[in-house]
Amino acid sequence: MQGFVWEENMSDIQTGLDEVGEVKDYIALLKPRVMSLVVFTALVGMVLAPGDIHPVFGFVALLCIAIGAGASGALNMWYDADIDAIMARTASRPIPRGAMPAGEALTFGTVLSVGSVLTLGVLINWMAAFLLGFTIVYYFFFYTMWLKRRTAQNIVIGGAAGAFPPMVGWAAVTGSVSLDSVILFLIIFIWTPPHFWALALYRSKDYERASIPMLPVTAGPEVTRRHIWLYTLVLVPTSILPFVTGLADLLYLVTALVAGGAFMLLAWRVYKPRKNIEYPADERQLFKFSIFYLFLLYAVLLIEHMLNFRFIWS
Amino acid sequence: MTQVAKKNTVGMDDYSDIEPMNRKQASHRHKRSVAIASILGFLVILFYITTITRLSENIKKKQASLKKASDITVAVPAPKK
């Protein structure tokens, strides 16, 4: 019997498809650098939590937390595409650059958010999943959609979203929260304003152009410097709380005091700028050190507890 | 003998106003499809491994509790006459 083969030419296929981004653009949507800090702090929360977790479950929990954090970043990039295009720091992101339509980021972020929370709930426990879901909702709806464009306290309140990951890691092991996990949350919560305001000080023109009410834009650099100093004075005693409650040991105490002293010195230099130093050297130095500071504190917590943390292999 | 026939477009909707996909778009589309398929496959494997791990843990716990119960049974002394 004779058969027929339809002749089709690829160029005749009319799909109406928009441009889609490359894989590296989707990875950029996840804000990998922020994601790595989130994963690290979550890992510390997991290690410090009392009890044991199978390494497979630990890996799954960290993966879900990482994906959830990345999803928050994608949703943030979707919503802030308009102001990202205006600011020099963010103009190279995938959406302002035209690498992909905004809807792609929304779909990508939504699918990853729902998927990571559900996977964490089904495979680990629902308390950790609830905290992860709350973190994503908090960051997207509270910070990105509501606070960021409305108040100078946006980073103070919204910064809580970045402080939840250690609690999520803790809950992945214990299925609950505790005072110690709240202390881990508090350290990052108090650290966030001086960290971001140092950045905002030397990027204030960018924020002003985008009409974002960061503190240097609304209240001026002098008020911002004072606030950085005041928050630093609160941060250092907060960082010692793990030692007070018995969560950490002497090594951590010494590290927290030394690093806290350095943080205070740099914050003082920002508060009372040195006349012979060109602006914005002190702000940049404080911003970079603040990242190292948080990493150092959590790394020492991790090192101290490594001996007490047992993976159940059998 | 196989005949090659032209596509019959009579009665079909008119999509002439839609831009055809070029090679670059097709390539990106393909890469994205491969990435999505890979991630879904990874998820399947992840669920499989996690389920096996959880089952094996439950089995070990069950065996441990049975052993403990049998040890207690053995340890009970015989009643005095």
PDB file of C-alpha atoms in Angstrom, chain A residues 69-216:
ATOM      1  CA  ALA A  69      16.101  30.895  48.143  1.00  0.00           C
ATOM      2  CA  GLY A  70      16.808  31.008  44.421  1.00  0.00           C
ATOM      3  CA  ALA A  71      13.097  31.085  43.661  1.00  0.00           C
ATOM      4  CA  SER A  72      12.732  34.139  45.913  1.00  0.00           C
ATOM      5  CA  GLY A  73      15.473  35.807  43.903  1.00  0.00           C
ATOM      6  CA  ALA A  74      13.749  35.021  40.610  1.00  0.00           C
ATOM      7  CA  LEU A  75      10.436  36.397  41.845  1.00  0.00           C
ATOM      8  CA  ASN A  76      12.219  39.493  43.114  1.00  0.00           C
ATOM      9  CA  MET A  77      13.851  40.007  39.728  1.00  0.00           C
ATOM     10  CA  TRP A  78      10.475  39.648  38.025  1.00  0.00           C
ATOM     11  CA  TYR A  79       8.819  42.259  40.197  1.00  0.00           C
ATOM     12  CA  ASP A  80      11.756  44.679  40.288  1.00  0.00           C
ATOM     13  CA  ALA A  81      12.577  44.494  36.562  1.00  0.00           C
ATOM     14  CA  ASP A  82      11.558  48.131  36.132  1.00  0.00           C
ATOM     15  CA  ILE A  83      13.868  49.519  38.809  1.00  0.00           C
ATOM     16  CA  ASP A  84      16.632  47.023  37.992  1.00  0.00           C
ATOM     17  CA  ALA A  85      16.807  48.583  34.536  1.00  0.00           C
ATOM     18  CA  ILE A  86      17.439  52.005  36.068  1.00  0.00           C
ATOM     19  CA  MET A  87      20.110  51.025  38.594  1.00  0.00           C
ATOM     20  CA  ALA A  88      23.680  50.495  37.383  1.00  0.00           C
ATOM     21  CA  ARG A  89      24.227  47.654  39.883  1.00  0.00           C
ATOM     22  CA  THR A  90      21.317  45.627  38.519  1.00  0.00           C
ATOM     23  CA  ALA A  91      21.033  46.682  34.873  1.00  0.00           C
ATOM     24  CA  SER A  92      22.906  43.592  33.711  1.00  0.00           C
ATOM     25  CA  ARG A  93      20.334  41.187  35.173  1.00  0.00           C
ATOM     26  CA  PRO A  94      18.580  38.927  32.642  1.00  0.00           C
ATOM     27  CA  ILE A  95      15.257  40.796  32.411  1.00  0.00           C
ATOM     28  CA  PRO A  96      16.523  44.388  32.127  1.00  0.00           C
ATOM     29  CA  ARG A  97      19.124  43.144  29.665  1.00  0.00           C
ATOM     30  CA  GLY A  98      16.353  41.678  27.503  1.00  0.00           C
ATOM     31  CA  ALA A  99      17.681  38.124  27.756  1.00  0.00           C
ATOM     32  CA  MET A 100      14.234  36.783  28.609  1.00  0.00           C
ATOM     33  CA  PRO A 101      10.696  38.060  29.005  1.00  0.00           C
ATOM     34  CA  ALA A 102       9.614  38.921  32.539  1.00  0.00           C
ATOM     35  CA  GLY A 103       6.940  36.241  32.509  1.00  0.00           C
ATOM     36  CA  GLU A 104       9.626  33.560  32.261  1.00  0.00           C
ATOM     37  CA  ALA A 105      11.103  34.681  35.577  1.00  0.00           C
ATOM     38  CA  LEU A 106       7.666  34.688  37.209  1.00  0.00           C
ATOM     39  CA  THR A 107       6.891  31.174  36.012  1.00  0.00           C
ATOM     40  CA  PHE A 108      10.362  29.950  36.909  1.00  0.00           C
ATOM     41  CA  GLY A 109      10.226  31.461  40.395  1.00  0.00           C
ATOM     42  CA  THR A 110       6.699  30.234  41.102  1.00  0.00           C
ATOM     43  CA  VAL A 111       7.383  26.672  40.000  1.00  0.00           C
ATOM     44  CA  LEU A 112      10.587  26.501  42.019  1.00  0.00           C
ATOM     45  CA  SER A 113       8.938  28.021  45.107  1.00  0.00           C
ATOM     46  CA  VAL A 114       6.039  25.596  45.134  1.00  0.00           C
ATOM     47  CA  GLY A 115       8.253  22.653  44.190  1.00  0.00           C
ATOM     48  CA  SER A 116      10.892  23.290  46.840  1.00  0.00           C
ATOM     49  CA  VAL A 117       8.368  23.778  49.647  1.00  0.00           C
ATOM     50  CA  LEU A 118       6.350  20.690  48.707  1.00  0.00           C
ATOM     51  CA  THR A 119       9.465  18.550  48.278  1.00  0.00           C
ATOM     52  CA  LEU A 120      10.818  19.675  51.645  1.00  0.00           C
ATOM     53  CA  GLY A 121       7.488  18.913  53.288  1.00  0.00           C
ATOM     54  CA  VAL A 122       7.020  15.492  51.738  1.00  0.00           C
ATOM     55  CA  LEU A 123      10.590  14.267  52.107  1.00  0.00           C
ATOM     56  CA  ILE A 124      11.717  15.949  55.351  1.00  0.00           C
ATOM     57  CA  ASN A 125       9.058  17.521  57.552  1.00  0.00           C
ATOM     58  CA  TRP A 126       6.302  20.091  57.301  1.00  0.00           C
ATOM     59  CA  MET A 127       7.687  22.475  59.913  1.00  0.00           C
ATOM     60  CA  ALA A 128      10.783  23.061  57.792  1.00  0.00           C
ATOM     61  CA  ALA A 129       8.565  23.346  54.715  1.00  0.00           C
ATOM     62  CA  PHE A 130       6.337  25.872  56.466  1.00  0.00           C
ATOM     63  CA  LEU A 131       9.326  27.981  57.468  1.00  0.00           C
ATOM     64  CA  LEU A 132      10.727  27.855  53.935  1.00  0.00           C
ATOM     65  CA  GLY A 133       7.365  28.790  52.463  1.00  0.00           C
ATOM     66  CA  PHE A 134       6.997  31.590  54.974  1.00  0.00           C
ATOM     67  CA  THR A 135      10.468  32.866  54.071  1.00  0.00           C
ATOM     68  CA  ILE A 136       9.610  32.975  50.371  1.00  0.00           C
ATOM     69  CA  VAL A 137       6.248  34.656  50.978  1.00  0.00           C
ATOM     70  CA  TYR A 138       7.823  37.119  53.404  1.00  0.00           C
ATOM     71  CA  TYR A 139      10.606  38.062  51.017  1.00  0.00           C
ATOM     72  CA  PHE A 140       8.390  38.397  47.966  1.00  0.00           C
ATOM     73  CA  PHE A 141       5.163  39.869  49.292  1.00  0.00           C
ATOM     74  CA  PHE A 142       6.336  41.721  52.403  1.00  0.00           C
ATOM     75  CA  TYR A 143       9.727  43.010  51.282  1.00  0.00           C
ATOM     76  CA  THR A 144       9.727  43.104  47.485  1.00  0.00           C
ATOM     77  CA  MET A 145       6.146  44.052  46.742  1.00  0.00           C
ATOM     78  CA  TRP A 146       5.282  46.094  49.840  1.00  0.00           C
ATOM     79  CA  LEU A 147       8.129  47.468  51.949  1.00  0.00           C
ATOM     80  CA  LYS A 148      10.941  48.049  49.465  1.00  0.00           C
ATOM     81  CA  ARG A 149       9.282  50.924  47.605  1.00  0.00           C
ATOM     82  CA  ARG A 150       7.423  52.388  50.563  1.00  0.00           C
ATOM     83  CA  THR A 151       9.577  52.812  53.635  1.00  0.00           C
ATOM     84  CA  ALA A 152      13.149  53.511  54.657  1.00  0.00           C
ATOM     85  CA  GLN A 153      12.815  50.660  57.166  1.00  0.00           C
ATOM     86  CA  ASN A 154      12.410  48.223  54.275  1.00  0.00           C
ATOM     87  CA  ILE A 155      15.692  46.476  54.897  1.00  0.00           C
ATOM     88  CA  VAL A 156      15.195  46.315  58.672  1.00  0.00           C
ATOM     89  CA  ILE A 157      11.869  44.498  58.452  1.00  0.00           C
ATOM     90  CA  GLY A 158      12.394  42.775  55.134  1.00  0.00           C
ATOM     91  CA  GLY A 159      15.847  41.596  56.109  1.00  0.00           C
ATOM     92  CA  ALA A 160      14.224  38.989  58.329  1.00  0.00           C
ATOM     93  CA  ALA A 161      13.761  36.891  55.216  1.00  0.00           C
ATOM     94  CA  GLY A 162      17.511  36.390  54.980  1.00  0.00           C
ATOM     95  CA  ALA A 163      17.653  35.393  58.642  1.00  0.00           C
ATOM     96  CA  PHE A 164      15.246  32.465  58.416  1.00  0.00           C
ATOM     97  CA  PRO A 165      17.473  29.868  56.665  1.00  0.00           C
ATOM     98  CA  PRO A 166      19.301  28.701  59.831  1.00  0.00           C
ATOM     99  CA  MET A 167      15.888  28.174  61.437  1.00  0.00           C
ATOM    100  CA  VAL A 168      14.792  26.147  58.412  1.00  0.00           C
ATOM    101  CA  GLY A 169      17.929  24.017  58.660  1.00  0.00           C
ATOM    102  CA  TRP A 170      17.331  23.559  62.386  1.00  0.00           C
ATOM    103  CA  ALA A 171      13.709  22.569  61.801  1.00  0.00           C
ATOM    104  CA  ALA A 172      14.788  20.056  59.160  1.00  0.00           C
ATOM    105  CA  VAL A 173      16.582  18.121  61.923  1.00  0.00           C
ATOM    106  CA  THR A 174      14.329  18.660  64.921  1.00  0.00           C
ATOM    107  CA  GLY A 175      10.951  19.388  63.342  1.00  0.00           C
ATOM    108  CA  SER A 176      10.620  22.444  65.570  1.00  0.00           C
ATOM    109  CA  VAL A 177      12.105  25.814  66.448  1.00  0.00           C
ATOM    110  CA  SER A 178      13.892  26.697  69.667  1.00  0.00           C
ATOM    111  CA  LEU A 179      15.528  29.606  71.459  1.00  0.00           C
ATOM    112  CA  ASP A 180      18.890  28.687  69.953  1.00  0.00           C
ATOM    113  CA  SER A 181      17.536  28.735  66.411  1.00  0.00           C
ATOM    114  CA  VAL A 182      15.939  32.102  67.129  1.00  0.00           C
ATOM    115  CA  ILE A 183      19.347  33.374  68.278  1.00  0.00           C
ATOM    116  CA  LEU A 184      20.851  32.276  64.971  1.00  0.00           C
ATOM    117  CA  PHE A 185      18.026  34.183  63.295  1.00  0.00           C
ATOM    118  CA  LEU A 186      18.675  37.275  65.440  1.00  0.00           C
ATOM    119  CA  ILE A 187      22.357  37.501  64.520  1.00  0.00           C
ATOM    120  CA  ILE A 188      21.563  37.751  60.819  1.00  0.00           C
ATOM    121  CA  PHE A 189      18.541  39.967  61.457  1.00  0.00           C
ATOM    122  CA  ILE A 190      20.610  42.577  63.332  1.00  0.00           C
ATOM    123  CA  TRP A 191      23.499  42.216  60.878  1.00  0.00           C
ATOM    124  CA  THR A 192      21.371  42.940  57.796  1.00  0.00           C
ATOM    125  CA  PRO A 193      20.731  46.707  58.237  1.00  0.00           C
ATOM    126  CA  PRO A 194      24.382  47.823  58.706  1.00  0.00           C
ATOM    127  CA  HIS A 195      25.387  45.471  55.882  1.00  0.00           C
ATOM    128  CA  PHE A 196      22.872  46.851  53.397  1.00  0.00           C
ATOM    129  CA  TRP A 197      23.087  50.467  54.498  1.00  0.00           C
ATOM    130  CA  ALA A 198      26.847  50.414  53.912  1.00  0.00           C
ATOM    131  CA  LEU A 199      26.059  49.370  50.333  1.00  0.00           C
ATOM    132  CA  ALA A 200      23.238  51.895  50.058  1.00  0.00           C
ATOM    133  CA  LEU A 201      25.545  54.712  51.167  1.00  0.00           C
ATOM    134  CA  TYR A 202      27.842  54.394  48.205  1.00  0.00           C
ATOM    135  CA  ARG A 203      25.018  53.450  45.835  1.00  0.00           C
ATOM    136  CA  SER A 204      22.634  56.130  47.028  1.00  0.00           C
ATOM    137  CA  LYS A 205      22.478  57.851  43.635  1.00  0.00           C
ATOM    138  CA  ASP A 206      21.316  54.594  42.071  1.00  0.00           C
ATOM    139  CA  TYR A 207      18.559  54.147  44.637  1.00  0.00           C
ATOM    140  CA  GLU A 208      17.542  57.782  44.280  1.00  0.00           C
ATOM    141  CA  ARG A 209      17.251  57.415  40.508  1.00  0.00           C
ATOM    142  CA  ALA A 210      15.048  54.361  40.970  1.00  0.00           C
ATOM    143  CA  SER A 211      12.975  56.134  43.664  1.00  0.00           C
ATOM    144  CA  ILE A 212      13.658  53.463  46.262  1.00  0.00           C
ATOM    145  CA  PRO A 213      13.357  54.953  49.752  1.00  0.00           C
ATOM    146  CA  MET A 214      16.575  53.570  51.190  1.00  0.00           C
ATOM    147  CA  LEU A 215      17.712  55.383  54.314  1.00  0.00           C
ATOM    148  CA  PRO A 216      20.514  57.406  52.645  1.00  0.00           C
TER     149      PRO A 216
END
